mmCIF file of C-alpha atoms in Angstrom:
data_model
loop_
_atom_site.group_PDB
_atom_site.id
_atom_site.type_symbol
_atom_site.label_atom_id
_atom_site.label_comp_id
_atom_site.label_asym_id
_atom_site.label_seq_id
_atom_site.Cartn_x
_atom_site.Cartn_y
_atom_site.Cartn_z
ATOM 1 C CA MET A 293 115.036 133.946 -82.366
ATOM 2 C CA ASN A 294 113.019 131.694 -83.981
ATOM 3 C CA LEU A 295 112.484 135.576 -86.237
ATOM 4 C CA LEU A 296 116.614 136.353 -86.023
ATOM 5 C CA SER A 297 117.295 133.302 -87.721
ATOM 6 C CA ILE A 298 114.466 132.815 -90.692
ATOM 7 C CA PHE A 299 116.468 136.460 -91.217
ATOM 8 C CA LEU A 300 119.793 134.978 -91.359
ATOM 9 C CA GLN A 301 118.968 131.982 -93.035
ATOM 10 C CA ALA A 302 120.182 132.411 -97.598
ATOM 11 C CA PRO A 303 117.745 132.888 -99.968
ATOM 12 C CA ALA A 304 116.879 129.334 -102.167
ATOM 13 C CA GLN A 305 119.134 128.983 -105.030
ATOM 14 C CA GLY A 306 116.287 128.638 -108.255
ATOM 15 C CA GLY A 307 116.007 131.133 -110.556
ATOM 16 C CA ASN A 308 118.253 133.959 -109.002
ATOM 17 C CA SER A 309 120.427 133.501 -112.118
ATOM 18 C CA SER A 310 118.151 134.603 -115.075
ATOM 19 C CA MET A 311 117.097 137.564 -112.687
ATOM 20 C CA MET A 312 120.560 138.680 -111.895
ATOM 21 C CA LEU A 313 121.313 138.532 -116.029
ATOM 22 C CA ILE A 314 117.926 140.674 -116.321
ATOM 23 C CA MET A 315 119.680 143.420 -113.722
ATOM 24 C CA MET A 316 122.266 143.136 -115.171
ATOM 25 C CA GLY A 317 121.234 144.092 -118.904
ATOM 26 C CA VAL A 318 118.763 146.408 -116.949
ATOM 27 C CA MET A 319 121.662 148.376 -116.177
ATOM 28 C CA PHE A 320 123.774 148.272 -118.381
ATOM 29 C CA VAL A 321 120.477 150.012 -120.430
ATOM 30 C CA GLY A 322 120.330 152.392 -117.843
ATOM 31 C CA PHE A 323 124.343 153.077 -117.974
ATOM 32 C CA TYR A 324 123.628 153.741 -121.835
ATOM 33 C CA PHE A 325 121.262 155.869 -121.661
ATOM 34 C CA LEU A 326 122.035 158.192 -119.016
ATOM 35 C CA MET A 327 126.140 158.066 -119.672
ATOM 36 C CA ILE A 328 127.248 157.034 -123.069
ATOM 37 C CA ARG A 329 124.804 158.342 -125.282
ATOM 38 C CA PRO A 330 124.393 161.937 -124.311
ATOM 39 C CA GLN A 331 128.570 161.818 -123.641
ATOM 40 C CA MET A 332 128.721 160.554 -127.803
ATOM 41 C CA ARG A 333 125.851 163.452 -128.092
ATOM 42 C CA LYS A 334 128.146 166.983 -127.071
ATOM 43 C CA GLN A 335 131.037 165.419 -128.655
ATOM 44 C CA LYS A 336 129.198 165.017 -132.143
ATOM 45 C CA GLN A 337 127.699 168.868 -131.049
ATOM 46 C CA GLU A 338 131.252 169.979 -130.527
ATOM 47 C CA LYS A 339 133.127 168.050 -134.189
ATOM 48 C CA ASN A 340 131.007 169.788 -135.882
ATOM 49 C CA PHE A 341 131.703 173.335 -133.855
ATOM 50 C CA GLN A 342 134.767 173.365 -134.741
ATOM 51 C CA GLU A 343 133.641 172.235 -138.325
ATOM 52 C CA THR A 344 131.266 175.331 -138.940
ATOM 53 C CA LEU A 345 133.986 177.702 -137.590
ATOM 54 C CA LYS A 346 135.396 180.908 -140.341
ATOM 55 C CA VAL A 347 137.776 183.192 -140.434
ATOM 56 C CA GLY A 348 136.457 185.734 -138.887
ATOM 57 C CA THR A 349 134.578 184.410 -136.592
ATOM 58 C CA ARG A 350 135.198 185.629 -133.008
ATOM 59 C CA VAL A 351 135.844 182.544 -130.301
ATOM 60 C CA VAL A 352 136.710 182.623 -127.174
ATOM 61 C CA LEU A 353 138.893 179.651 -126.057
ATOM 62 C CA THR A 354 139.367 177.217 -123.059
ATOM 63 C CA SER A 355 141.536 178.817 -121.501
ATOM 64 C CA GLY A 356 139.626 182.512 -121.376
ATOM 65 C CA LEU A 357 141.449 183.842 -124.505
ATOM 66 C CA HIS A 358 139.367 185.792 -126.689
ATOM 67 C CA GLY A 359 140.394 186.609 -130.377
ATOM 68 C CA ARG A 360 139.436 186.875 -133.943
ATOM 69 C CA ILE A 361 140.072 183.562 -136.326
ATOM 70 C CA ALA A 362 142.732 184.666 -138.904
ATOM 71 C CA GLN A 363 143.568 181.373 -140.547
ATOM 72 C CA ILE A 364 141.783 177.837 -140.573
ATOM 73 C CA GLN A 365 144.735 175.058 -141.239
ATOM 74 C CA ASP A 366 144.124 171.384 -141.287
ATOM 75 C CA ASP A 367 145.835 170.279 -137.385
ATOM 76 C CA GLY A 368 144.481 173.638 -135.878
ATOM 77 C CA PHE A 369 143.300 177.827 -135.679
ATOM 78 C CA VAL A 370 145.592 180.871 -136.159
ATOM 79 C CA ILE A 371 143.895 182.899 -133.673
ATOM 80 C CA GLU A 372 143.913 187.071 -134.192
ATOM 81 C CA THR A 373 144.633 188.227 -130.424
ATOM 82 C CA LEU A 374 145.122 191.601 -129.409
ATOM 83 C CA SER A 375 149.107 190.906 -128.662
ATOM 84 C CA GLY A 376 149.128 189.018 -132.186
ATOM 85 C CA LYS A 377 148.117 186.332 -133.873
ATOM 86 C CA LEU A 378 149.391 182.310 -131.873
ATOM 87 C CA LYS A 379 147.765 178.877 -133.206
ATOM 88 C CA PHE A 380 145.541 176.853 -130.987
ATOM 89 C CA GLU A 381 144.363 173.088 -132.049
ATOM 90 C CA LYS A 382 141.126 172.708 -133.008
ATOM 91 C CA ALA A 383 139.564 171.766 -129.968
ATOM 92 C CA ALA A 384 141.168 174.704 -127.905
ATOM 93 C CA VAL A 385 138.197 176.778 -129.270
ATOM 94 C CA SER A 386 134.922 177.046 -126.324
ATOM 95 C CA ARG A 387 132.574 178.676 -128.045
ATOM 96 C CA GLU A 388 131.887 181.305 -130.285
ATOM 97 C CA PHE A 389 131.671 184.754 -129.404
ATOM 98 C CA THR A 390 129.189 187.497 -131.648
ATOM 99 C CA GLU A 391 125.896 188.753 -131.425
ATOM 100 C CA ALA A 392 124.291 186.099 -132.392
ATOM 101 C CA ARG A 393 124.953 183.995 -129.237
ATOM 102 C CA PHE A 394 124.992 187.055 -127.073
ATOM 103 C CA GLY A 395 121.846 189.034 -129.084
ATOM 104 C CA GLU A 396 120.808 192.450 -127.854
ATOM 105 C CA LYS A 397 123.195 192.443 -124.980
ATOM 106 C CA ALA A 398 126.340 192.510 -126.514
ATOM 107 C CA THR A 399 125.513 194.806 -128.784
ATOM 108 C CA LYS A 400 123.962 197.522 -125.646
ATOM 109 C CA ALA A 401 127.521 197.071 -124.229
ATOM 110 C CA ALA A 402 129.105 197.889 -127.688
ATOM 111 C CA ALA A 403 126.455 200.513 -128.310
ATOM 112 C CA GLU A 404 127.638 202.240 -124.997
ATOM 113 C CA LYS A 405 131.421 202.012 -125.437
ATOM 114 C CA THR A 406 131.491 203.603 -128.783
ATOM 115 C CA ALA A 407 129.053 206.396 -127.345
ATOM 116 C CA ASP A 408 131.422 207.166 -124.362
ATOM 117 C CA LYS A 409 133.957 207.080 -127.123
ATOM 118 C CA LYS A 410 132.805 210.293 -128.737
ATOM 119 C CA GLU A 411 131.670 212.019 -125.632
ATOM 120 C CA ILE A 412 135.223 212.241 -124.445
ATOM 121 C CA GLU A 413 136.379 212.966 -127.687
ATOM 122 C CA THR A 414 134.575 215.391 -128.037
ATOM 123 C CA GLU A 415 135.461 217.279 -124.684
ATOM 124 C CA LYS A 416 139.330 216.366 -125.728
ATOM 125 C CA LYS A 417 138.329 219.206 -128.840
#
């Protein structure tokens, strides 16, 4: 019974408030480096990406739509797709879809498609 009463007693009130402030400060610094700073870096990268896009760049939108940038306007892009030209906000551009991004994979796929088309055309003749 004596041991139980020792564990149930409240700790002595002394330098506990300064320790609490230090812990709160450490938690804030931890949140900053683990959550706030990486999010700010990601937003900066997105803004730089959207600013560096040029006319003729093939892009993929957040909705999954693939197209080519036909015009750049102040508030958005005009994207040319197979169904026509559509206007989208700058934030809708998800990623760039070029050979530089996908490397040999995109080049091989394009080469195979053109080779298949040539074979079909020669068979028709």
